Each structure stands twice: as C-alpha cells, then as structure tokens.
C-alpha cells in the first residue's frame, strides 16, 4: 500500500469570542473591523451547500513531482453550524465524519467554515499585526496568530490515533473592503505517535451570491501533509455551485418516520432475486481527467430481465449508480483502478434497490481485470499480482491500463445480482 494512504481528519472545536495582543491603536482598530465584518458574515450565513471538488496528489520525496492520485466530488453543507457531507445527487446529508464517506487517502474537514469560526469566534487566538504586504501581487493587510495546545480544540487523527495540537498561521484582508481574503493554519508540535511531520491548511475567500445576498465564502483550499517517511500529500479543493439549503435534501440523523401522504400512484417497489445476469450498456461516459469519485453514473438494460420466462424489468430500464474509485496506479506504464456501484434500477411505474457485482466487460481496449471472479482481459496474465491495495469501496473494482482512458457511452457490461444485506 502506498505510504500516503492514511486517513487524516481535522476537527476544529470552536469556543466563543477572540482576543488580540495589545496593538497600536490604528492596527487594533483595523483588526476590530476585520473581525466585526467576519463575525457579522458568519452570524448572517444561511444554511447552505456547495459542490466540493478535491484533487488529491502525492509525491514520495521532495525532489519528485506531484502525481495526481484521484479526484473526489462531494456536496458539503453548513447546517446549524455543522459541516455535513453527501455524495452529489444523493439527496441527504448525514451527520458522520468525512473519513466515513471517503475511505482511504488523506482527507479533512474544517475548510468550509470551521477554520474561520475558530479564529474569529474563539478566545484562544493570540493575534499580532504584521503590516501591509504584497500577497499574490495585491496589497493586503496581514495578521499572524497562534493558539497554544492547552487552549486548542484542533484534533489531528491518523487512523485510530488522535491528538489535540496547537496551531499557528496568518490571515490577510483587503485594505479597501477589509474582507478576509486568505487564512492559513499549521499544526504545532505534532506527537511522534501520529507519524506525521507536518499538517497545514490554507483557504482563499471571495464574495459569493447565496440567494439575493452575497457572503464571504471559501473558494479554494489546500491541505498539505507530510508523513514520517517524507511522503507529501496535497488536497486542492474548489467550491462551486453554492446555494441556500432550503430543505430539499434530507438531513439524516435518525430513521425517518413513514410518510402518510405518499400518493397511491407512487412507483411500485420491486425486488430482484439473486443470481440474475443484467446485460447493460454504460450511459454515462467515464474518463480520466474529467470524471471523479462521487459522480453519478447510469447504465441501461440492453434486454429485458426475466426469470422463469416472467419479465421483471423491461429493456431500457435505468440502472443508477456512482463512481466509487478512480485511482491512478503505477503498473507498467500506468493504469487506473475504477470502482462502480449500481444501487437502484428504475423503469416507468417501478423502482427498486439493486445489489450486484460486475461479471464482465466486453471489448475494452486496455482492460486488465477485476478481483473476485477470475475473468481476465487481454493485458494481464492469470498470475499477475495487484501491486497496490485498494480501499474497501462499495461495488466492483476493475483496472484499465494507460496514462489516460475513456469508457465510452454504450460500453457493454454484465452485472450479476447478489443477495441483499437482509438475505445474507
């Protein structure tokens, strides 16, 4: 397994109201105005959600170049002061840690709102004015700050190990508007048992419309981690498509109550028996460089699904799924591990849960193999090992050779139904 594949989750526990070191009156007044603007912005923020696209890169020595490992897309929501996450189009946000949604690799939270809350709404940040500087070729006002470990709510987690650490950093504001433009955070005195040499985060802010108003929101972020072996992981995040959370999605904290208002004409629910072979064609192209983990995918049944001569689902039935893995591998000239999970089928008047594993894919140039069924493509011998362990993801994983690839619309694939979790 690559050394970079360690889950790291950042959690910022927020206290109330900030203090600053004693400053000259002019700089103190500037800080008061920046803080007041940020606190007003934070207090006025409606519940909202954005699309979060994370490009994860790694290099195994400072002299080597960064390599793109994968790209992940998530919906992130700020609801009642909490960061919540969901896959795009999933329709619900769950109150769980991001590492429980994105398995494997370096991942973190806090960039969406918690970093700013911890600095501008906490007692613990000691802030010092650093003057007017040029930042990215623009004049900016800079402040440096630090939070000692005894007052920190900053938790680093590596696997099952965790520790509260102090942190320090800087933030910058536009001298004309006094809007926050950038916030940097770096962990201090990381305990040796975490096997983590450095952990740092940076967030860039910009005015963004939400409904009829504009708010100061994160636009980009960069999370950087160096492990004890000097391997560095960088996550570069972009936020887009921000909108007010109006309750169109479901916040999942408990099992929902039955809806007594469900109309009589609602689609009937169907159950698929195990052992059926679904002959389908991919309806959503998948390509390196443009597709991402979390993207919805659709396939279409190429022929009706029958058992003992009885039609269960007609030709043209839609299979709804998601990309669960899209990771660059270093095998020979390079290849990709691709994970697909189809979890629902739908046709007019009916829908149902789908439990299936990949049986085979037909005529894919560069296809290698997938674990679990011993079916092989033309580019891998039977005894060829899978040199890189894959995270445990839903669905089936297969491998495509090449530095780039595209699975085109219409690609034939076969899936075999499995017992549901209740039947196992």
CSV table of C-alpha atoms in Angstrom, one decimal:
chain,number,residue,atom,x,y,z
A,1,UNK,CA,0.0,0.0,0.0
A,2,UNK,CA,1.3,3.5,-0.8
A,3,UNK,CA,2.5,5.4,2.2
A,4,UNK,CA,0.2,8.2,1.5
A,5,UNK,CA,-2.9,6.2,2.1
A,6,UNK,CA,-3.5,7.2,5.7
A,7,UNK,CA,-6.9,8.8,6.7
A,8,UNK,CA,-6.4,12.2,8.4
A,9,UNK,CA,-9.3,14.1,9.7
A,10,UNK,CA,-9.1,17.6,11.1
A,11,UNK,CA,-11.6,18.8,13.6
A,12,UNK,CA,-11.8,22.3,14.9
A,13,UNK,CA,-13.8,22.6,18.1
A,14,UNK,CA,-14.9,26.3,18.4
A,15,UNK,CA,-15.0,28.4,21.5
A,16,UNK,CA,-16.5,31.9,21.7
A,17,UNK,CA,-15.1,35.4,21.0
A,18,UNK,CA,-11.4,36.3,20.1
A,19,UNK,CA,-8.7,38.3,21.9
A,20,UNK,CA,-5.7,40.0,20.4
A,21,UNK,CA,-2.3,41.1,21.8
A,22,UNK,CA,-2.1,44.7,22.7
A,23,UNK,CA,-1.7,46.6,19.4
A,24,UNK,CA,-1.1,50.2,18.3
A,25,UNK,CA,-4.5,51.9,18.0
A,26,UNK,CA,-4.6,52.0,14.2
A,27,UNK,CA,-3.8,48.3,13.8
A,28,UNK,CA,-6.1,47.4,16.7
A,29,UNK,CA,-8.9,49.3,15.1
A,30,UNK,CA,-8.3,47.6,11.7
A,31,UNK,CA,-8.4,44.2,13.4
A,32,UNK,CA,-11.6,45.1,15.2
A,33,UNK,CA,-13.2,46.0,11.8
A,34,UNK,CA,-11.9,42.8,10.1
A,35,UNK,CA,-13.2,40.7,13.0
A,36,UNK,CA,-16.5,42.5,13.1
A,37,UNK,CA,-17.1,42.0,9.4
A,38,UNK,CA,-16.2,38.3,9.6
A,39,UNK,CA,-18.3,37.7,12.7
A,40,UNK,CA,-21.3,39.5,11.0
A,41,UNK,CA,-20.7,37.4,7.9
A,42,UNK,CA,-20.6,34.2,9.9
A,43,UNK,CA,-23.7,35.1,12.0
A,44,UNK,CA,-25.7,36.0,8.9
A,45,UNK,CA,-24.8,32.9,6.9
A,46,UNK,CA,-27.9,30.9,6.0
A,47,UNK,CA,-27.7,27.1,5.9
A,48,UNK,CA,-26.1,26.5,2.5
A,49,UNK,CA,-24.4,23.8,0.4
A,50,UNK,CA,-21.7,23.8,-2.2
A,51,UNK,CA,-20.2,21.3,-4.6
A,52,UNK,CA,-16.7,20.4,-3.3
A,53,UNK,CA,-14.1,19.1,-5.9
A,54,UNK,CA,-10.9,17.7,-4.3
A,55,UNK,CA,-7.9,16.8,-6.4
A,56,UNK,CA,-5.6,14.6,-4.3
A,57,UNK,CA,-1.9,14.5,-5.2
A,58,UNK,CA,1.2,12.8,-3.7
A,59,UNK,CA,5.0,12.8,-4.0
A,60,UNK,CA,7.3,10.4,-2.2
A,61,UNK,CA,10.3,12.7,-2.0
A,62,UNK,CA,10.9,16.5,-2.2
A,63,UNK,CA,12.8,16.0,-5.4
A,64,UNK,CA,10.0,14.2,-7.2
A,65,UNK,CA,7.0,15.8,-8.9
A,66,UNK,CA,3.4,15.5,-7.6
A,67,UNK,CA,1.3,12.8,-9.1
A,68,UNK,CA,-2.5,13.0,-9.3
A,69,UNK,CA,-4.0,10.1,-7.4
A,70,UNK,CA,-7.7,10.8,-7.7
A,71,UNK,CA,-10.4,13.5,-7.8
A,72,UNK,CA,-13.4,13.4,-5.5
A,73,UNK,CA,-16.6,15.3,-5.7
A,74,UNK,CA,-18.8,15.8,-2.6
A,75,UNK,CA,-21.7,18.0,-1.5
A,76,UNK,CA,-20.7,19.9,1.6
A,77,UNK,CA,-23.3,21.8,3.7
A,78,UNK,CA,-23.1,24.2,6.6
A,79,UNK,CA,-26.3,23.5,8.6
A,80,UNK,CA,-26.8,25.0,12.1
A,81,UNK,CA,-23.0,25.5,12.4
A,82,UNK,CA,-22.1,21.9,11.4
A,83,UNK,CA,-20.2,20.7,8.3
A,84,UNK,CA,-22.1,17.8,6.7
A,85,UNK,CA,-21.2,15.8,3.7
A,86,UNK,CA,-23.0,13.8,1.0
A,87,UNK,CA,-22.3,12.4,-2.5
A,88,UNK,CA,-23.6,14.6,-5.3
A,89,UNK,CA,-27.3,14.0,-6.0
A,90,UNK,CA,-27.6,11.6,-3.1
A,91,UNK,CA,-30.5,13.7,-1.6
A,92,UNK,CA,-29.4,13.6,2.1
A,93,UNK,CA,-26.6,14.8,4.3
A,94,UNK,CA,-25.5,12.5,7.1
A,95,UNK,CA,-24.1,13.5,10.4
A,96,UNK,CA,-20.9,11.5,10.1
A,97,UNK,CA,-17.2,12.2,9.7
A,98,UNK,CA,-15.9,12.8,6.2
A,99,UNK,CA,-13.5,9.8,6.6
A,100,UNK,CA,-16.5,7.6,6.9
A,101,UNK,CA,-17.7,8.8,3.5
A,102,UNK,CA,-14.4,9.0,1.7
A,103,UNK,CA,-12.4,5.9,2.6
A,104,UNK,CA,-8.6,5.8,2.0
A,105,UNK,CA,-6.2,8.6,1.4
A,106,UNK,CA,-5.7,11.9,3.0
A,107,UNK,CA,-9.0,13.8,3.7
A,108,UNK,CA,-10.0,16.6,6.1
A,109,UNK,CA,-12.7,18.9,7.2
A,110,UNK,CA,-12.8,22.4,8.6
A,111,UNK,CA,-12.1,24.4,5.4
A,112,UNK,CA,-15.7,25.1,4.7
A,113,UNK,CA,-16.4,27.2,7.8
A,114,UNK,CA,-14.8,25.9,11.0
A,115,UNK,CA,-11.3,27.4,10.4
A,116,UNK,CA,-12.8,30.9,10.2
A,117,UNK,CA,-15.0,30.3,13.3
A,118,UNK,CA,-12.0,29.1,15.3
A,119,UNK,CA,-10.0,32.2,14.7
A,120,UNK,CA,-12.7,34.9,14.7
A,121,UNK,CA,-15.1,33.5,17.2
A,122,UNK,CA,-12.7,32.0,19.8
A,123,UNK,CA,-10.9,33.3,22.9
A,124,UNK,CA,-7.7,31.4,22.2
A,125,UNK,CA,-6.1,33.1,19.1
A,126,UNK,CA,-3.3,35.5,20.0
A,127,UNK,CA,-3.1,37.9,17.1
A,128,UNK,CA,-0.4,40.3,16.0
A,129,UNK,CA,-0.4,42.8,13.2
A,130,UNK,CA,2.3,42.2,10.6
A,131,UNK,CA,1.7,45.2,8.4
A,132,UNK,CA,0.7,45.9,4.9
A,133,UNK,CA,2.3,43.4,2.4
A,134,UNK,CA,2.0,42.3,-1.2
A,135,UNK,CA,0.2,39.0,-1.5
A,136,UNK,CA,-0.3,37.4,-4.9
A,137,UNK,CA,0.7,40.8,-6.4
A,138,UNK,CA,-2.0,42.6,-4.5
A,139,UNK,CA,-1.8,44.9,-1.4
A,140,UNK,CA,-3.0,43.1,1.7
A,141,UNK,CA,-3.2,43.6,5.5
A,142,UNK,CA,-1.6,40.7,7.3
A,143,UNK,CA,-2.0,39.4,10.8
A,144,UNK,CA,-0.2,36.5,12.4
A,145,UNK,CA,-1.7,34.4,15.1
A,146,UNK,CA,-1.1,31.3,17.3
A,147,UNK,CA,-3.2,29.1,19.5
A,148,UNK,CA,-1.4,27.1,22.2
A,149,UNK,CA,-2.1,23.4,22.7
A,150,UNK,CA,-3.8,23.9,26.1
A,151,UNK,CA,-6.4,26.2,24.5
A,152,UNK,CA,-6.7,24.4,21.2
A,153,UNK,CA,-9.7,22.4,20.0
A,154,UNK,CA,-7.7,21.3,17.0
A,155,UNK,CA,-7.7,17.4,16.7
A,156,UNK,CA,-5.4,15.5,14.3
A,157,UNK,CA,-6.4,11.9,13.6
A,158,UNK,CA,-4.3,9.4,11.8
A,159,UNK,CA,-6.1,6.0,11.7
A,160,UNK,CA,-7.2,5.2,15.2
A,161,UNK,CA,-4.7,7.6,16.8
A,162,UNK,CA,-5.5,11.2,17.6
A,163,UNK,CA,-4.1,14.2,19.5
A,164,UNK,CA,-5.1,17.8,20.2
A,165,UNK,CA,-2.4,20.1,18.9
A,166,UNK,CA,-1.7,23.8,19.0
A,167,UNK,CA,-1.5,25.7,15.7
A,168,UNK,CA,-0.4,29.0,14.2
A,169,UNK,CA,-0.7,30.8,10.9
A,170,UNK,CA,-1.6,34.1,9.2
A,171,UNK,CA,-4.6,35.7,7.6
A,172,UNK,CA,-4.9,38.6,5.1
A,173,UNK,CA,-7.6,41.2,4.4
A,174,UNK,CA,-8.3,43.5,1.5
A,175,UNK,CA,-7.2,47.0,2.7
A,176,UNK,CA,-10.1,48.6,0.9
A,177,UNK,CA,-13.1,46.4,1.9
A,178,UNK,CA,-11.5,44.7,5.0
A,179,UNK,CA,-12.8,41.4,3.7
A,180,UNK,CA,-10.8,38.4,4.7
A,181,UNK,CA,-9.0,37.0,1.6
A,182,UNK,CA,-6.9,34.1,2.9
A,183,UNK,CA,-6.4,32.1,6.1
A,184,UNK,CA,-3.5,29.8,6.7
A,185,UNK,CA,-3.3,27.2,9.5
A,186,UNK,CA,-0.4,25.0,10.5
A,187,UNK,CA,-0.3,22.4,13.3
A,188,UNK,CA,2.4,22.7,16.0
A,189,UNK,CA,4.3,20.0,17.9
A,190,UNK,CA,2.6,17.0,16.4
A,191,UNK,CA,3.1,14.0,18.7
A,192,UNK,CA,5.5,11.4,17.3
A,193,UNK,CA,3.0,8.6,17.6
A,194,UNK,CA,1.0,10.1,14.8
A,195,UNK,CA,3.9,9.6,12.4
A,196,UNK,CA,3.1,13.0,10.8
A,197,UNK,CA,5.8,15.5,10.2
A,198,UNK,CA,3.6,18.4,9.0
A,199,UNK,CA,-0.1,19.3,8.6
A,200,UNK,CA,-1.2,22.6,7.2
A,201,UNK,CA,-4.2,24.1,5.5
A,202,UNK,CA,-4.9,27.3,3.5
A,203,UNK,CA,-8.3,28.8,2.5
A,204,UNK,CA,-9.0,31.5,0.0
A,205,UNK,CA,-12.2,33.6,0.3
A,206,UNK,CA,-14.4,35.5,-2.1
A,207,UNK,CA,-17.8,37.2,-2.0
A,208,UNK,CA,-20.3,34.7,-3.3
A,209,UNK,CA,-24.1,35.1,-4.0
A,210,UNK,CA,-26.4,33.0,-1.9
A,211,UNK,CA,-30.0,33.8,-2.8
A,212,UNK,CA,-30.4,37.5,-3.1
A,213,UNK,CA,-27.4,38.4,-0.9
A,214,UNK,CA,-23.6,37.9,-1.1
A,215,UNK,CA,-21.4,36.3,1.6
A,216,UNK,CA,-17.7,35.8,2.2
A,217,UNK,CA,-17.2,32.1,1.4
A,218,UNK,CA,-14.3,29.7,0.8
A,219,UNK,CA,-13.4,29.5,-2.9
A,220,UNK,CA,-10.4,27.2,-2.9
A,221,UNK,CA,-8.4,25.4,-0.2
A,222,UNK,CA,-5.2,23.4,0.0
A,223,UNK,CA,-4.5,20.7,2.6
A,224,UNK,CA,-0.9,19.6,2.9
A,225,UNK,CA,0.5,16.7,4.9
A,226,UNK,CA,4.0,15.1,5.2
A,227,UNK,CA,4.3,11.8,6.9
A,228,UNK,CA,7.3,10.4,8.8
A,229,UNK,CA,8.7,8.9,5.6
A,230,UNK,CA,8.8,12.3,3.9
A,231,UNK,CA,5.9,11.5,1.5
A,232,UNK,CA,3.7,14.5,1.0
A,233,UNK,CA,0.0,14.5,0.2
A,234,UNK,CA,-1.7,17.7,-1.1
A,235,UNK,CA,-5.5,18.1,-1.5
A,236,UNK,CA,-6.6,21.0,-3.6
A,237,UNK,CA,-10.2,21.8,-3.2
A,238,UNK,CA,-12.6,24.1,-5.2
A,239,UNK,CA,-16.0,25.1,-4.1
A,240,UNK,CA,-18.7,25.8,-6.7
A,241,UNK,CA,-22.5,25.9,-7.3
A,242,UNK,CA,-23.2,27.3,-3.8
A,243,UNK,CA,-26.8,27.7,-2.9
A,244,UNK,CA,-29.1,28.2,0.1
A,245,UNK,CA,-30.1,25.0,1.8
A,246,UNK,CA,-33.9,25.0,1.7
A,247,UNK,CA,-34.6,21.5,3.0
A,248,UNK,CA,-34.8,20.0,-0.4
A,249,UNK,CA,-32.3,17.4,0.8
A,250,UNK,CA,-32.8,15.2,3.9
A,251,UNK,CA,-30.6,15.6,7.0
A,252,UNK,CA,-30.1,12.1,8.2
A,253,UNK,CA,-29.8,11.9,12.0
A,254,UNK,CA,-32.2,9.1,12.6
A,255,UNK,CA,-34.5,6.8,10.7
A,256,UNK,CA,-37.3,8.8,9.0
A,257,UNK,CA,-40.9,8.4,10.0
A,258,UNK,CA,-43.2,6.9,7.4
A,259,UNK,CA,-44.8,9.4,5.1
A,260,UNK,CA,-48.6,9.0,5.4
A,261,UNK,CA,-49.1,11.5,2.5
A,262,UNK,CA,-47.4,9.2,-0.1
A,263,UNK,CA,-49.8,9.2,-3.1
A,264,UNK,CA,-51.4,6.0,-4.3
A,265,UNK,CA,-49.8,6.4,-7.7
A,266,UNK,CA,-46.2,6.2,-6.3
A,267,UNK,CA,-43.9,3.9,-8.2
A,268,UNK,CA,-44.2,0.3,-7.0
A,269,UNK,CA,-41.1,-1.2,-5.3
A,270,UNK,CA,-39.6,-4.3,-6.9
A,271,UNK,CA,-37.1,-6.8,-5.5
A,272,UNK,CA,-34.6,-8.6,-7.7
A,273,UNK,CA,-33.7,-12.2,-6.8
A,274,UNK,CA,-30.0,-13.1,-6.6
A,275,UNK,CA,-28.3,-14.8,-9.5
A,276,UNK,CA,-29.7,-12.8,-12.4
A,277,UNK,CA,-27.4,-11.6,-15.1
A,278,UNK,CA,-28.0,-8.0,-16.2
A,279,UNK,CA,-26.9,-7.2,-19.7
A,280,UNK,CA,-26.4,-3.4,-19.7
A,281,UNK,CA,-24.6,-0.6,-21.6
A,282,UNK,CA,-23.0,2.3,-19.9
A,283,UNK,CA,-25.0,5.5,-20.5
A,284,UNK,CA,-22.6,7.9,-18.7
A,285,UNK,CA,-19.0,8.2,-20.2
A,286,UNK,CA,-16.2,7.8,-17.7
A,287,UNK,CA,-12.8,9.4,-18.4
A,288,UNK,CA,-9.6,10.2,-16.6
A,289,UNK,CA,-9.2,13.9,-16.2
A,290,UNK,CA,-12.9,14.7,-16.1
A,291,UNK,CA,-14.7,12.1,-14.1
A,292,UNK,CA,-14.4,12.0,-10.3
A,293,UNK,CA,-15.2,9.7,-7.4
A,294,UNK,CA,-18.7,10.6,-6.3
A,295,UNK,CA,-20.0,11.3,-9.8
A,296,UNK,CA,-23.4,9.7,-10.6
A,297,UNK,CA,-23.4,7.2,-13.4
A,298,UNK,CA,-26.2,5.5,-15.3
A,299,UNK,CA,-26.5,2.3,-17.4
A,300,UNK,CA,-29.3,0.9,-19.5
A,301,UNK,CA,-30.6,-2.7,-19.7
A,302,UNK,CA,-29.9,-3.9,-23.3
A,303,UNK,CA,-32.5,-6.7,-23.0
A,304,UNK,CA,-35.4,-7.4,-20.7
A,305,UNK,CA,-34.6,-9.1,-17.4
A,306,UNK,CA,-36.6,-12.3,-16.9
A,307,UNK,CA,-36.8,-15.2,-14.5
A,308,UNK,CA,-38.5,-18.4,-15.5
A,309,UNK,CA,-39.9,-16.6,-18.5
A,310,UNK,CA,-41.5,-13.8,-16.4
A,311,UNK,CA,-40.4,-10.3,-17.2
A,312,UNK,CA,-39.1,-8.5,-14.1
A,313,UNK,CA,-37.7,-5.4,-15.8
A,314,UNK,CA,-38.1,-4.3,-19.4
A,315,UNK,CA,-35.4,-3.4,-21.9
A,316,UNK,CA,-34.4,0.2,-21.4
A,317,UNK,CA,-34.6,0.0,-17.6
A,318,UNK,CA,-32.2,2.5,-16.0
A,319,UNK,CA,-29.5,1.4,-13.5
A,320,UNK,CA,-28.4,4.3,-11.2
A,321,UNK,CA,-25.0,4.2,-9.6
A,322,UNK,CA,-21.9,6.1,-8.7
A,323,UNK,CA,-18.1,6.1,-9.2
A,324,UNK,CA,-16.6,4.8,-6.0
A,325,UNK,CA,-13.0,4.6,-7.0
A,326,UNK,CA,-10.9,6.3,-9.8
A,327,UNK,CA,-7.3,6.0,-8.8
A,328,UNK,CA,-4.1,6.2,-10.8
A,329,UNK,CA,-1.9,3.1,-10.4
A,330,UNK,CA,1.8,2.7,-11.1
A,331,UNK,CA,1.6,-0.6,-13.0
A,332,UNK,CA,4.0,-0.8,-16.0
A,333,UNK,CA,3.1,2.4,-18.0
A,334,UNK,CA,0.4,3.3,-15.6
A,335,UNK,CA,-3.2,2.2,-15.1
A,336,UNK,CA,-6.4,3.2,-13.3
A,337,UNK,CA,-8.4,1.3,-10.7
A,338,UNK,CA,-12.1,2.0,-11.4
A,339,UNK,CA,-14.9,1.3,-8.9
A,340,UNK,CA,-18.5,1.3,-9.9
A,341,UNK,CA,-21.5,0.8,-7.7
A,342,UNK,CA,-25.0,0.4,-9.2
A,343,UNK,CA,-27.6,0.6,-6.4
A,344,UNK,CA,-31.0,1.2,-7.9
A,345,UNK,CA,-33.0,0.3,-11.0
A,346,UNK,CA,-35.9,2.3,-12.4
A,347,UNK,CA,-38.5,2.0,-15.2
A,348,UNK,CA,-41.9,3.7,-15.7
A,349,UNK,CA,-44.0,2.9,-12.7
A,350,UNK,CA,-41.4,1.0,-10.7
A,351,UNK,CA,-38.1,1.2,-9.0
A,352,UNK,CA,-36.1,-1.0,-6.6
A,353,UNK,CA,-32.8,-1.5,-4.8
A,354,UNK,CA,-30.0,-3.2,-6.8
A,355,UNK,CA,-27.4,-5.4,-5.3
A,356,UNK,CA,-25.0,-6.6,-8.0
A,357,UNK,CA,-21.3,-7.2,-8.7
A,358,UNK,CA,-19.5,-6.9,-12.1
A,359,UNK,CA,-19.4,-10.1,-14.0
A,360,UNK,CA,-17.6,-8.9,-17.1
A,361,UNK,CA,-17.0,-6.1,-19.5
A,362,UNK,CA,-16.9,-6.7,-23.3
A,363,UNK,CA,-14.2,-5.4,-25.7
A,364,UNK,CA,-12.5,-2.8,-23.7
A,365,UNK,CA,-9.0,-1.9,-25.1
A,366,UNK,CA,-6.6,-1.8,-22.1
A,367,UNK,CA,-8.9,-3.6,-19.6
A,368,UNK,CA,-6.8,-5.6,-17.2
A,369,UNK,CA,-9.0,-7.5,-14.7
A,370,UNK,CA,-11.1,-7.2,-11.6
A,371,UNK,CA,-10.7,-9.1,-8.3
A,372,UNK,CA,-13.2,-11.7,-7.2
A,373,UNK,CA,-14.2,-13.5,-10.4
A,374,UNK,CA,-11.0,-14.6,-12.2
A,375,UNK,CA,-12.2,-13.1,-15.5
A,376,UNK,CA,-9.3,-11.6,-17.4
A,377,UNK,CA,-8.8,-9.1,-20.2
A,378,UNK,CA,-6.0,-9.4,-22.8
A,379,UNK,CA,-3.4,-7.4,-20.9
A,380,UNK,CA,-2.8,-9.4,-17.7
A,381,UNK,CA,-1.6,-12.9,-17.1
A,382,UNK,CA,-3.5,-15.1,-14.6
A,383,UNK,CA,-0.7,-14.9,-12.0
A,384,UNK,CA,-0.1,-11.1,-12.3
A,385,UNK,CA,-0.5,-9.6,-8.8
A,386,UNK,CA,-2.4,-6.4,-8.0
A,387,UNK,CA,0.6,-4.4,-6.6
A,388,UNK,CA,-1.4,-1.7,-4.8
A,389,UNK,CA,-4.1,-2.4,-2.2
A,390,UNK,CA,-7.4,-0.7,-2.8
A,391,UNK,CA,-9.7,0.8,-0.2
A,392,UNK,CA,-12.8,-1.1,0.7
A,393,UNK,CA,-15.4,0.7,-1.5
A,394,UNK,CA,-19.0,-0.3,-2.5
A,395,UNK,CA,-19.5,-2.0,-5.8
A,396,UNK,CA,-16.9,-3.7,-8.0
A,397,UNK,CA,-13.3,-2.6,-8.9
A,398,UNK,CA,-11.6,-3.2,-12.3
A,399,UNK,CA,-8.4,-2.0,-13.9
A,400,UNK,CA,-7.8,-0.1,-17.1
A,401,UNK,CA,-4.2,0.2,-18.4
A,402,UNK,CA,-2.9,3.5,-19.7
A,403,UNK,CA,-1.9,7.0,-18.6
A,404,UNK,CA,-5.4,8.2,-19.7
A,405,UNK,CA,-8.6,6.3,-20.6
A,406,UNK,CA,-12.2,6.7,-21.6
A,407,UNK,CA,-15.1,4.3,-21.1
A,408,UNK,CA,-17.5,5.4,-23.8
A,409,UNK,CA,-21.3,5.6,-23.8
A,410,UNK,CA,-22.7,2.3,-25.0
A,411,UNK,CA,-19.9,0.1,-23.4
A,412,UNK,CA,-21.4,-3.4,-22.9
A,413,UNK,CA,-21.1,-4.7,-19.3
A,414,UNK,CA,-22.7,-7.5,-17.4
A,415,UNK,CA,-23.7,-7.4,-13.7
A,416,UNK,CA,-24.9,-10.3,-11.6
A,417,UNK,CA,-27.4,-9.7,-8.8
A,418,UNK,CA,-26.5,-10.7,-5.2
A,419,UNK,CA,-28.5,-11.3,-2.1
A,420,UNK,CA,-29.5,-8.2,-0.3
A,421,UNK,CA,-27.9,-7.5,3.1
A,422,UNK,CA,-31.1,-8.7,4.8
A,423,UNK,CA,-30.8,-12.0,2.9
A,424,UNK,CA,-27.1,-12.6,3.8
